[in-house]
Coordinates of C-alpha atoms and ligand atoms in Angstrom, one line a residue:
M1 CA -42.4 17.2 -22.3
Y2 CA -44.6 14.5 -21.8
I3 CA -48.0 13.7 -20.2
Y4 CA -49.6 10.9 -18.5
S5 CA -53.4 10.9 -19.1
S6 CA -56.1 8.7 -18.7
A7 CA -55.3 6.3 -21.4
G8 CA -54.8 2.7 -19.3
C9 CA -51.4 2.4 -17.8
I10 CA -48.9 5.0 -17.3
R11 CA -47.3 5.9 -20.6
P12 CA -46.0 9.1 -22.0
Q13 CA -47.9 11.1 -24.2
P14 CA -47.4 14.6 -25.9
V15 CA -49.0 17.4 -24.2
N16 CA -52.2 17.8 -25.8
Q17 CA -53.5 21.1 -23.9
S18 CA -52.2 24.1 -23.3
S19 CA -54.5 25.2 -20.8
Y20 CA -56.8 23.2 -18.0
D21 CA -59.5 24.6 -15.9
Y22 CA -57.4 23.5 -12.9
I23 CA -54.0 23.3 -12.4
V24 CA -52.7 21.4 -9.2
V25 CA -49.4 21.8 -8.4
G26 CA -47.4 18.7 -7.0
G27 CA -49.3 15.1 -7.3
G28 CA -48.8 14.2 -3.5
T29 CA -51.0 13.4 -0.7
S30 CA -53.0 16.3 -0.8
G31 CA -52.6 17.4 -4.6
L32 CA -54.3 14.2 -5.9
V33 CA -57.4 14.2 -3.7
V34 CA -58.3 17.6 -5.0
A35 CA -57.4 16.6 -8.5
K36 CA -59.4 13.3 -8.3
R37 CA -62.5 14.6 -7.0
L38 CA -62.4 18.0 -8.9
S39 CA -62.3 15.9 -12.2
E40 CA -65.1 13.8 -11.2
N41 CA -67.1 16.7 -13.0
P42 CA -66.6 15.8 -16.4
E43 CA -67.0 19.1 -17.7
V44 CA -64.0 20.5 -16.1
S45 CA -60.2 19.6 -17.3
V46 CA -57.4 19.0 -14.5
L47 CA -53.7 18.9 -14.7
V48 CA -51.3 17.7 -11.9
V49 CA -48.0 18.8 -12.4
E50 CA -45.5 16.6 -10.3
A51 CA -41.7 17.0 -10.1
G52 CA -41.1 13.3 -9.7
G53 CA -42.0 10.3 -11.6
S54 CA -44.4 7.1 -10.9
V55 CA -43.2 4.6 -8.5
K56 CA -46.2 2.3 -8.7
D57 CA -43.4 -0.4 -9.1
N58 CA -40.7 1.0 -7.1
I59 CA -40.1 -2.1 -4.5
N60 CA -38.8 0.6 -1.9
V61 CA -41.9 2.2 -2.0
T62 CA -44.4 -0.9 -2.3
D63 CA -42.6 -3.1 0.2
P64 CA -44.7 -2.4 3.4
L65 CA -41.9 -3.3 5.4
G66 CA -39.4 -1.4 3.7
Y67 CA -39.7 1.7 5.5
G68 CA -36.7 3.7 5.3
F69 CA -35.6 2.2 2.0
A70 CA -36.1 5.1 -0.3
F71 CA -34.4 7.5 2.0
G72 CA -31.6 8.9 0.1
T73 CA -32.6 7.9 -3.2
D74 CA -33.8 10.2 -5.9
I75 CA -37.3 10.1 -4.9
D76 CA -36.4 11.7 -1.5
W77 CA -35.9 15.5 -1.6
Q78 CA -33.7 15.6 1.5
F79 CA -34.3 19.2 2.4
E80 CA -31.4 20.4 4.6
T81 CA -32.3 22.8 7.6
V82 CA -30.0 25.9 8.5
E83 CA -27.7 24.9 11.7
Q84 CA -30.0 24.8 14.3
Q85 CA -28.8 27.2 17.0
F86 CA -30.6 26.0 19.6
A87 CA -29.8 22.3 19.1
G88 CA -25.9 22.2 19.1
N89 CA -25.9 23.9 15.5
A90 CA -26.1 20.9 13.7
K91 CA -28.3 21.1 10.3
Q92 CA -31.3 18.3 9.8
T93 CA -32.2 16.3 7.1
V94 CA -36.3 16.8 6.1
R95 CA -37.2 14.2 4.1
A96 CA -40.3 14.0 1.6
G97 CA -41.3 12.6 -1.1
K98 CA -40.5 13.4 -4.9
A99 CA -42.9 11.1 -7.0
L100 CA -46.7 10.8 -7.9
G101 CA -48.0 10.2 -4.4
G102 CA -45.8 12.6 -2.9
T103 CA -44.1 12.0 0.6
S104 CA -47.3 9.3 1.1
T105 CA -44.8 7.1 -1.1
I106 CA -41.6 7.2 1.7
N107 CA -43.8 7.5 4.6
G108 CA -44.7 5.4 7.7
M109 CA -47.7 4.5 6.9
A110 CA -49.4 5.1 10.2
Y111 CA -52.8 6.3 10.1
T112 CA -53.7 8.2 13.0
R113 CA -55.8 11.2 13.0
A114 CA -56.1 14.0 15.4
Q115 CA -57.9 15.1 19.0
T116 CA -61.1 16.5 18.4
S117 CA -60.2 19.4 20.1
Q118 CA -57.3 20.3 18.2
I119 CA -59.4 20.5 14.9
D120 CA -61.7 22.5 16.9
L121 CA -59.0 24.8 17.4
W122 CA -59.2 25.7 14.0
E123 CA -62.7 27.1 14.5
T124 CA -61.6 28.9 17.3
L125 CA -58.7 30.6 15.4
G126 CA -61.2 32.1 13.1
N127 CA -61.6 29.5 10.4
E128 CA -65.5 29.1 10.0
G129 CA -66.7 25.6 9.7
W130 CA -63.4 24.0 10.3
N131 CA -64.3 21.8 13.1
W132 CA -64.3 18.2 14.1
E133 CA -67.6 17.9 13.5
N134 CA -67.5 18.8 10.0
L135 CA -64.1 17.0 9.2
F136 CA -65.3 13.8 10.7
P137 CA -67.3 13.0 7.7
Y138 CA -64.4 13.8 5.4
Y139 CA -62.1 11.2 7.1
L140 CA -64.9 8.7 6.6
K141 CA -65.2 9.4 3.0
S142 CA -61.6 9.0 2.3
E143 CA -61.2 6.1 4.1
G144 CA -61.7 2.5 2.8
F145 CA -60.9 0.1 5.9
Q146 CA -60.4 -3.4 5.6
V147 CA -62.0 -5.0 8.6
P148 CA -59.9 -7.8 9.6
A149 CA -61.4 -11.3 10.0
E150 CA -62.3 -11.7 13.5
S151 CA -60.0 -14.7 14.4
R152 CA -57.4 -12.1 13.2
A153 CA -58.8 -9.2 15.3
V154 CA -58.7 -11.4 18.2
A155 CA -55.1 -12.9 17.9
G156 CA -53.5 -9.4 17.0
H157 CA -55.7 -7.2 19.3
L158 CA -56.8 -5.3 16.6
T159 CA -59.7 -3.4 18.0
Y160 CA -61.6 -0.8 16.4
S161 CA -64.9 1.2 16.4
P162 CA -67.0 0.6 13.2
E163 CA -68.6 4.0 13.5
F164 CA -65.1 5.7 13.5
H165 CA -64.3 4.3 9.8
G166 CA -65.2 4.6 6.3
L167 CA -65.3 1.2 4.3
E168 CA -66.0 3.0 0.8
G169 CA -63.5 5.6 0.5
P170 CA -60.4 5.3 -2.0
L171 CA -57.5 5.1 0.6
L172 CA -57.4 1.6 2.2
T173 CA -56.3 1.3 5.7
G174 CA -56.2 -1.7 8.0
W175 CA -53.1 -4.1 9.4
M176 CA -50.7 -6.2 7.6
Y177 CA -50.8 -9.8 7.9
P178 CA -47.8 -10.8 9.4
M179 CA -48.2 -8.2 12.4
T180 CA -51.2 -9.9 14.1
N181 CA -50.0 -12.7 16.1
G182 CA -48.3 -12.8 19.5
T183 CA -48.9 -12.1 23.2
L184 CA -46.2 -9.3 23.4
T185 CA -49.5 -6.7 23.0
S186 CA -51.1 -8.0 26.0
T187 CA -47.9 -8.1 28.1
I188 CA -47.2 -4.2 27.1
N189 CA -50.9 -3.7 27.9
D190 CA -50.4 -4.7 31.5
T191 CA -47.5 -2.7 31.8
M192 CA -49.3 0.2 30.5
K193 CA -52.5 -0.4 33.0
A194 CA -49.7 -0.4 36.2
M195 CA -48.6 2.8 34.6
G196 CA -52.4 4.2 34.5
V197 CA -52.5 4.2 30.8
P198 CA -55.5 2.8 29.5
W199 CA -56.0 0.7 26.4
N200 CA -57.6 2.9 23.6
Q201 CA -60.2 0.5 21.6
D202 CA -59.2 3.0 18.6
V203 CA -56.9 6.3 18.3
N204 CA -59.1 7.4 15.3
G205 CA -62.1 8.6 16.5
G206 CA -61.2 11.8 17.9
N207 CA -59.5 10.5 21.4
M208 CA -56.1 9.4 20.8
S209 CA -54.7 9.0 24.3
G210 CA -53.9 5.5 25.7
Y211 CA -52.3 2.5 24.0
S212 CA -53.4 1.0 21.1
I213 CA -52.8 -0.9 17.9
F214 CA -52.9 1.6 15.0
P215 CA -54.0 1.0 11.6
A216 CA -51.5 1.6 8.6
T217 CA -52.1 2.8 4.8
I218 CA -52.1 -0.4 3.3
N219 CA -53.6 -2.9 0.5
Q220 CA -53.7 -5.7 2.5
D221 CA -54.3 -8.5 0.4
L222 CA -51.7 -7.3 -2.2
N223 CA -49.3 -6.4 0.6
V224 CA -48.7 -3.1 -0.3
R225 CA -48.4 0.5 0.7
E226 CA -51.2 2.2 -0.2
D227 CA -50.1 5.6 -1.2
A228 CA -52.1 8.8 -2.7
A229 CA -51.2 7.8 -6.2
R230 CA -52.9 4.1 -5.7
A231 CA -55.6 5.5 -4.0
Y232 CA -56.7 8.8 -5.8
Y233 CA -55.1 8.2 -9.0
Y234 CA -54.4 4.8 -10.8
P235 CA -57.6 3.4 -10.1
F236 CA -59.4 6.5 -11.9
Q237 CA -57.0 6.9 -14.8
A238 CA -58.9 5.3 -17.2
K239 CA -62.8 6.6 -15.6
Q240 CA -61.9 10.4 -15.7
P241 CA -60.1 11.2 -18.7
N242 CA -60.1 14.8 -17.8
L243 CA -57.5 14.0 -15.2
H244 CA -54.2 14.7 -16.1
V245 CA -50.9 14.2 -14.7
L246 CA -47.7 15.9 -15.9
L247 CA -44.5 14.3 -14.3
N248 CA -40.9 14.8 -14.1
T249 CA -41.7 18.6 -14.0
Q250 CA -41.1 21.4 -11.9
V251 CA -43.7 24.2 -11.1
T252 CA -41.2 27.3 -10.9
R253 CA -43.9 30.3 -10.0
V254 CA -47.4 31.1 -10.7
T255 CA -48.1 33.6 -13.7
W256 CA -50.4 36.3 -13.3
D257 CA -52.9 37.9 -15.6
K258 CA -51.6 41.5 -16.1
F259 CA -54.8 43.1 -16.7
A260 CA -56.9 41.8 -13.8
S261 CA -58.1 44.1 -11.4
I262 CA -57.0 42.0 -8.2
P263 CA -54.0 39.2 -8.5
T264 CA -55.5 36.7 -10.6
A265 CA -53.5 33.4 -11.2
Q266 CA -53.3 32.7 -15.3
G267 CA -51.2 29.7 -15.0
V268 CA -47.8 28.3 -14.0
E269 CA -44.3 28.2 -15.4
I270 CA -42.9 25.0 -15.8
T271 CA -39.3 23.2 -16.2
S272 CA -39.4 19.9 -17.9
S273 CA -37.0 17.5 -16.9
N274 CA -34.8 18.5 -20.0
G275 CA -34.5 21.8 -18.8
T276 CA -36.9 23.6 -21.2
T277 CA -39.2 26.2 -19.6
S278 CA -42.9 27.1 -20.7
V279 CA -46.2 28.0 -19.5
I280 CA -49.4 26.3 -19.0
K281 CA -52.5 28.5 -18.5
A282 CA -55.2 27.5 -16.1
N283 CA -59.0 28.9 -16.7
K284 CA -60.1 28.8 -13.5
E285 CA -57.7 28.5 -10.7
V286 CA -54.4 27.1 -9.5
I287 CA -54.0 25.3 -6.2
L288 CA -50.5 24.7 -4.6
S289 CA -49.9 21.2 -3.1
A290 CA -46.4 21.3 -3.4
G291 CA -45.8 20.6 0.8
A292 CA -45.2 22.7 3.4
L293 CA -41.5 23.5 2.7
V294 CA -42.1 24.4 -1.5
S295 CA -46.1 26.0 -1.4
P296 CA -44.6 28.8 0.7
L297 CA -41.4 29.2 -1.8
L298 CA -43.4 29.2 -4.9
L299 CA -45.8 31.6 -3.4
E300 CA -42.8 33.7 -2.7
L301 CA -41.5 33.3 -6.1
S302 CA -44.7 34.4 -7.5
G303 CA -44.4 37.5 -5.9
I304 CA -46.7 36.9 -2.7
G305 CA -45.0 37.3 0.6
N306 CA -42.8 39.4 3.1
P307 CA -41.9 42.7 0.5
D308 CA -38.2 42.6 2.3
I309 CA -37.6 39.1 1.3
L310 CA -38.9 39.4 -2.2
S311 CA -37.2 42.7 -2.8
K312 CA -34.1 41.4 -1.9
H313 CA -34.2 38.7 -4.4
G314 CA -35.4 41.2 -7.0
I315 CA -38.9 39.9 -7.0
E316 CA -41.9 42.3 -7.7
T317 CA -44.5 41.9 -4.8
V318 CA -47.6 41.3 -6.0
V319 CA -49.3 40.7 -2.6
D320 CA -48.1 42.2 0.5
L321 CA -48.7 38.9 3.1
P322 CA -45.3 38.9 5.1
T323 CA -46.6 35.7 7.3
V324 CA -45.7 33.5 4.1
G325 CA -43.2 30.8 5.0
E326 CA -43.8 31.8 8.9
N327 CA -45.3 29.7 11.6
L328 CA -43.0 26.7 10.6
Q329 CA -43.8 23.7 13.3
D330 CA -41.9 20.4 13.1
Q331 CA -41.7 17.7 15.8
M332 CA -38.3 16.3 17.5
N333 CA -37.6 12.5 17.2
N334 CA -35.7 10.7 19.2
G335 CA -35.1 6.9 20.4
L336 CA -34.3 4.7 23.3
Q337 CA -32.7 1.4 23.3
F338 CA -32.8 -1.8 25.3
N339 CA -31.4 -5.0 25.4
I340 CA -34.2 -8.0 24.6
A341 CA -33.9 -10.6 27.8
N342 CA -33.4 -14.0 26.5
N343 CA -37.1 -15.0 27.2
F344 CA -38.7 -13.0 24.3
D345 CA -38.9 -15.0 21.1
G346 CA -39.1 -11.9 19.0
T347 CA -41.8 -12.8 16.4
E348 CA -44.5 -10.5 17.2
K349 CA -44.3 -7.2 15.2
N350 CA -47.5 -5.5 16.0
T351 CA -48.3 -1.7 15.3
M352 CA -47.9 -0.8 19.0
V353 CA -48.5 2.9 19.9
V354 CA -48.7 4.6 23.7
Y355 CA -50.0 8.5 23.3
P356 CA -49.5 9.3 26.7
T357 CA -51.1 13.0 28.0
A358 CA -49.3 15.2 30.2
G359 CA -50.5 13.8 33.4
E360 CA -49.4 10.3 32.7
V361 CA -45.9 11.5 31.3
F362 CA -45.4 14.0 34.0
G363 CA -47.5 12.2 37.1
E364 CA -47.3 14.2 40.5
R365 CA -45.3 17.0 38.6
T366 CA -48.1 17.9 36.3
S367 CA -49.1 21.1 38.3
S368 CA -45.8 22.4 38.5
V369 CA -45.0 21.7 34.9
S370 CA -48.2 23.1 33.9
A371 CA -47.8 26.5 36.2
R372 CA -44.2 26.9 34.4
L373 CA -45.4 26.5 31.0
K374 CA -48.7 29.0 31.8
A375 CA -45.9 31.8 33.6
S376 CA -43.6 31.2 30.6
L377 CA -46.0 32.1 27.5
P378 CA -45.6 35.9 27.5
L379 CA -42.0 35.1 27.2
Y380 CA -42.1 32.3 24.4
A381 CA -44.1 34.6 22.4
E382 CA -41.5 37.7 22.8
K383 CA -38.9 35.1 22.1
V384 CA -40.1 33.8 18.9
A385 CA -41.7 37.2 17.6
S386 CA -38.1 38.5 18.2
I387 CA -36.0 35.6 16.6
N388 CA -38.5 35.5 13.6
G389 CA -38.3 39.1 13.2
N390 CA -41.9 40.6 14.4
I391 CA -43.0 39.2 11.6
T392 CA -46.1 37.9 13.9
S393 CA -46.4 39.7 16.7
A394 CA -45.9 38.8 20.1
S395 CA -49.5 39.6 20.9
D396 CA -50.9 36.9 18.2
L397 CA -48.1 34.6 19.2
L398 CA -49.4 34.4 23.2
E399 CA -53.0 34.2 21.5
F400 CA -51.8 30.7 19.8
F401 CA -49.5 29.9 22.4
Q402 CA -52.5 29.7 25.2
L403 CA -54.7 27.9 22.8
Q404 CA -51.9 25.5 22.4
Y405 CA -51.4 25.3 26.3
D406 CA -55.4 24.8 26.7
L407 CA -54.9 21.8 24.5
I408 CA -52.8 20.3 26.9
F409 CA -53.8 21.5 30.3
D410 CA -57.2 22.8 31.8
R411 CA -57.9 26.1 33.6
E412 CA -56.6 24.6 37.1
G413 CA -53.4 23.3 35.2
K414 CA -54.7 19.7 35.2
S415 CA -54.0 17.4 32.4
T416 CA -56.3 17.2 29.4
Q417 CA -56.9 14.0 27.4
T418 CA -54.8 15.1 24.6
P419 CA -51.5 13.4 24.0
I420 CA -48.4 15.4 24.4
A421 CA -46.0 12.0 22.9
E422 CA -46.2 9.5 20.6
V423 CA -44.0 6.5 21.5
L424 CA -43.6 3.5 19.2
L425 CA -42.0 0.0 20.3
Y426 CA -40.7 -2.7 18.2
E427 CA -38.1 -5.5 18.1
S428 CA -35.3 -4.6 15.7
N429 CA -32.2 -5.9 14.8
G430 CA -32.2 -8.0 18.1
V431 CA -33.0 -5.1 20.6
W432 CA -35.9 -3.2 21.8
D433 CA -36.0 0.3 19.8
S434 CA -38.4 2.9 20.9
E435 CA -38.6 5.8 18.9
Y436 CA -40.4 8.9 20.1
W437 CA -41.6 12.1 19.5
G438 CA -43.2 15.4 21.7
L439 CA -46.2 16.1 19.8
L440 CA -46.7 19.7 20.5
P441 CA -43.7 21.7 20.8
F442 CA -44.2 25.5 20.8
S443 CA -41.1 26.5 18.7
R444 CA -41.9 28.4 15.8
G445 CA -39.8 28.7 12.5
N446 CA -39.5 29.6 9.0
V447 CA -39.0 28.5 5.6
H448 CA -38.0 31.2 2.7
I449 CA -36.3 31.3 -0.6
N450 CA -32.5 31.9 -0.7
S451 CA -32.4 32.9 -4.1
A452 CA -34.7 34.1 -7.0
N453 CA -33.5 31.1 -8.8
T454 CA -36.1 28.3 -8.6
T455 CA -33.8 25.5 -8.0
A456 CA -31.8 27.0 -5.3
N457 CA -32.1 25.5 -1.9
A458 CA -34.4 27.1 0.6
L459 CA -33.6 28.7 4.0
I460 CA -35.4 26.3 6.0
N461 CA -35.2 27.1 9.9
P462 CA -37.6 24.7 12.3
N463 CA -35.8 26.3 15.4
Y464 CA -35.8 23.1 17.2
F465 CA -35.8 23.2 20.7
M466 CA -35.9 26.7 20.9
L467 CA -38.3 27.0 24.2
D468 CA -37.6 25.2 27.4
W469 CA -41.1 23.3 27.1
D470 CA -40.1 21.6 23.8
M471 CA -37.3 20.3 25.8
T472 CA -39.5 19.4 29.0
E473 CA -41.8 17.4 26.7
Q474 CA -38.9 15.6 25.1
A475 CA -37.3 14.5 28.2
G476 CA -40.8 13.8 29.7
G477 CA -41.2 11.2 26.7
A478 CA -37.8 9.7 27.4
D479 CA -38.8 9.2 31.3
F480 CA -41.9 7.5 30.3
I481 CA -40.0 5.5 27.9
R482 CA -37.6 4.4 30.9
R483 CA -40.5 3.7 33.0
M484 CA -42.1 1.4 30.5
Y485 CA -39.0 -0.8 30.0
T486 CA -38.9 -1.2 34.1
T487 CA -42.4 -1.9 34.9
A488 CA -43.4 -5.3 35.0
P489 CA -44.6 -7.2 33.4
F490 CA -42.7 -5.9 30.3
S491 CA -39.4 -5.6 32.3
D492 CA -39.4 -9.3 32.4
L493 CA -38.4 -8.9 28.7
V494 CA -36.0 -6.3 28.8
G495 CA -32.2 -6.5 29.5
S496 CA -30.3 -3.6 30.3
E497 CA -30.2 -0.1 28.6
I498 CA -28.5 0.2 25.6
L499 CA -29.2 4.3 24.2
P500 CA -28.6 6.4 25.8
G501 CA -27.5 4.3 29.1
F502 CA -27.3 5.3 32.5
K503 CA -23.4 6.4 32.2
S504 CA -24.7 9.0 29.5
V505 CA -27.9 9.9 31.2
P506 CA -28.5 8.8 34.9
Q507 CA -31.4 7.4 36.2
N508 CA -34.0 9.8 37.5
A509 CA -32.3 12.5 35.2
S510 CA -33.4 16.0 35.2
V511 CA -34.4 17.9 32.1
E512 CA -31.2 19.2 31.9
Q513 CA -29.3 15.8 32.4
W514 CA -31.4 14.6 29.4
S515 CA -30.6 17.7 27.0
G516 CA -27.3 16.7 26.0
Y517 CA -28.4 13.1 24.5
L518 CA -31.4 14.6 23.2
K519 CA -30.0 17.3 21.2
S520 CA -27.2 15.4 19.8
S521 CA -29.2 12.5 18.6
Y522 CA -32.8 13.8 17.5
R523 CA -33.7 14.2 13.8
S524 CA -36.6 15.9 12.4
N525 CA -40.1 14.2 12.8
F526 CA -40.5 14.9 8.9
H527 CA -44.0 16.4 10.0
P528 CA -43.6 20.6 8.9
V529 CA -47.1 22.3 9.4
G530 CA -48.2 25.9 9.1
T531 CA -45.9 27.9 6.6
A532 CA -49.2 28.9 4.4
A533 CA -51.6 29.0 7.6
M534 CA -55.1 28.9 7.4
M535 CA -56.2 31.6 9.5
P536 CA -57.4 35.3 9.6
R537 CA -55.2 37.8 7.6
E538 CA -55.4 39.9 10.3
K539 CA -53.5 37.3 12.8
G540 CA -51.1 36.2 10.1
G541 CA -52.9 33.9 8.1
V542 CA -51.9 33.1 4.4
V543 CA -55.2 31.4 3.3
D544 CA -58.6 31.7 4.3
A545 CA -61.1 29.2 5.3
D546 CA -61.5 27.9 1.5
M547 CA -57.7 27.7 1.6
K548 CA -57.7 31.0 -0.8
V549 CA -54.5 33.0 -0.6
Y550 CA -55.5 36.3 0.8
G551 CA -55.4 39.3 -1.6
T552 CA -55.6 36.8 -4.8
A553 CA -58.7 35.8 -6.7
N554 CA -58.0 32.3 -7.5
L555 CA -55.1 30.7 -6.1
R556 CA -55.2 28.1 -3.0
V557 CA -52.8 26.4 -1.1
M558 CA -53.7 22.5 -0.1
D559 CA -51.3 20.6 1.8
A560 CA -49.7 20.6 5.4
S561 CA -48.8 24.3 4.9
V562 CA -52.5 25.3 5.9
L563 CA -52.3 23.3 9.1
P564 CA -52.2 26.1 11.6
F565 CA -51.4 24.0 14.5
Q566 CA -49.3 20.6 14.8
V567 CA -51.8 17.8 15.1
C568 CA -51.1 14.6 17.4
G569 CA -51.6 12.0 15.1
H570 CA -49.7 11.5 11.8
L571 CA -50.5 14.1 9.0
V572 CA -51.9 11.9 5.8
S573 CA -55.3 11.1 7.6
T574 CA -56.0 14.7 8.3
L575 CA -54.6 16.1 5.1
Y576 CA -56.5 13.5 3.2
A577 CA -60.1 14.6 5.1
V578 CA -58.9 18.2 4.6
A579 CA -58.2 17.9 0.8
E580 CA -61.6 16.3 0.5
R581 CA -63.6 18.8 2.3
L582 CA -61.6 21.4 0.4
A583 CA -62.8 19.5 -2.9
D584 CA -66.1 20.0 -1.9
I585 CA -66.0 23.7 -1.1
I586 CA -64.4 24.3 -4.3
K587 CA -67.2 22.2 -6.1
G588 CA -69.8 24.7 -4.5
G589 CA -71.2 22.1 -2.0
H590 CA -70.0 20.6 1.4
I591 CA -70.9 18.6 4.6
Ligands
FAD1 C1 -40.1 9.7 6.3 C2 -41.5 10.3 6.7 C3 -42.2 9.5 7.3 C4 -43.7 9.5 7.8 N1 -44.6 9.0 8.4 C5 -46.0 9.0 8.4 C6 -46.8 8.1 8.8 O1 -46.4 7.3 8.9 N2 -47.9 8.4 8.7 C7 -48.2 10.0 8.3 O2 -49.6 10.1 8.0 N3 -47.5 10.7 8.0 C8 -46.3 10.5 8.1 N4 -45.4 11.3 7.4 C9 -45.8 12.6 7.2 C10 -46.9 12.6 5.9 O3 -46.2 11.5 5.1 C11 -46.8 14.1 5.1 O4 -47.0 15.1 6.0 C12 -47.7 14.2 3.9 O5 -47.8 13.3 3.2 C13 -47.7 15.5 3.4 O6 -48.5 15.8 2.3 P1 -48.5 17.0 1.6 O7 -49.9 17.0 0.4 O8 -48.4 18.0 2.3 O9 -47.2 17.1 0.8 P2 -46.6 15.8 -0.3 O10 -47.2 14.6 0.0 O11 -44.8 15.7 0.3 O12 -46.7 16.4 -1.7 C14 -46.0 17.3 -2.3 C15 -45.7 16.9 -3.9 O13 -45.3 18.1 -4.4 C16 -44.0 18.0 -5.8 N5 -43.6 19.0 -5.6 C17 -42.7 19.7 -4.8 N6 -42.1 20.5 -5.3 C18 -42.7 20.7 -6.6 C19 -42.9 21.7 -7.7 N7 -42.1 22.7 -7.7 N8 -43.5 21.6 -9.0 C20 -44.1 20.3 -8.9 N9 -44.0 19.5 -7.7 C21 -43.5 19.8 -6.8 C22 -43.5 16.7 -4.6 O14 -42.7 16.0 -5.3 C23 -44.5 16.0 -4.0 O15 -45.0 14.9 -4.9 C24 -44.0 11.1 7.1 C25 -43.3 11.9 6.4 C26 -41.9 10.9 6.3 C27 -40.8 12.1 5.3

């Protein structure tokens, strides 16, 4: 067993302690933030246990234009879902990073936050103190925004509002150099204007809707990906000798203090890469940051969860918390492709994004779509409850669904400012590609252990396309893209539609006509959240507003599992901010 500690560059050293004050399970996006911040106090020792290794020099990670290079390699967990019964029964692959830095080492590097109302919703649910106003300072605290030079900003349409960005935080954000020249951005802007979609000066201030050029997590001067390890670990290795990292080591469960009156984590059981198993003790706390598809499994393997599931696998119940692993929410990712007309020179590679609202997607149909959704909510709640074994009651689900509805539509059924789709646009291998996803599906699934064997595959079931809104939203996104490609002036640069093509999905297709194509060509959007949700226990929460697991003295979860609802932005910006705030909560003082 080897430990990587503060002594300069990454170099294996024998484990030198059998106990640490804090043990963070998973050196990923969230885990490294918490570990770095806790170890700012030189009096405490912090150990991060990470299943993967260091990828500091892995070109598949560092190359900012190398999105996808790491897929299918040994740093990709490549989780597999069960057959998706509402989407043609095919299984799906859900990617996640297995490396120091976690999924931030393989992701698309987009840095976009959330709609203010989405974060405020967390407080409405009963999580005191979790609202946009309180979280916003932590978005700024985590961020080291690299201000683009004015000439670059003008040439590349890189608009931003300085007050929405932190300059001193560890996580570098900004724009890649080669992305900032060309005229396509303004052509699309004129097209968006023609479609009634405004330019959004900065998607990171709490209003995401509109058309924008989004920043990335990037070190623009080195031209390398900025992942969690580059932001929150490597620069502090030498300065914070009390921050230790144990790589290539898998945590298999939490161990408990047999003599404590309430369940108290005593440490973690680990398996090293050579297969040896041992226990490391935690003097104060264990924090699970293994990701939304693993942290709930570690809870179950440690005896926290649904007693029916635990007993089936011979695991003694430590805390009866049946919603562990429930409330899984992911999004579905589809794409449309078009030929490029000869008059486009193909040189611009800006990070263009459109976040249309329900009104912009559905147009005149908005009130009928909203009425139908509203009327369907009780049915949705019944359906989700029954398919998921009534672990979360239909009445609780109905409450969540009404809150989610209120994000999208107001009381009169009109569209709010919350976007319902993310639409990307880029030129790739000589064609126009528009990848997109509906942002707020109502489907809820789950993830559970399938064995007490810690290395066995889990049962991952996002229930993609379970509810008809999810298809309505996804088909609406496809319609929106077709309009975008056929609206001037962008239409001048577009040839014929390649995918799906009008033979496969006719012009002005109905939702039903879209569904065959969308279900046969979708993939996971790789944004699983909600499986150890921060909510009051009586509503099905797994962690409280301090991310402490209900019924335990000193076990917390901090990763995408705790987000009770999906957010409209990509996840890392919000996870960095939430983890920053949690670190302050643990340290005993927060903004
Ligand atoms: C392909 C892809 C593209 C994406 N694109 C974007 C994007 O452009 N922008 C964005 O903001 N978000 C994006 N996301 C989502 C985002 O990156 C993730 O939601 C986020 O990084 C998850 O952070 P986390 O802290 O929850 O978990 P992770 O960062 O996944 O960290 C979990 C860590 O725990 C480790 N671990 C797991 N099990 C164990 C165990 N038993 N013992 C020890 N360690 C363990 C893992 O190896 C990992 O390092 C993308 C995701 C993917 C997969």
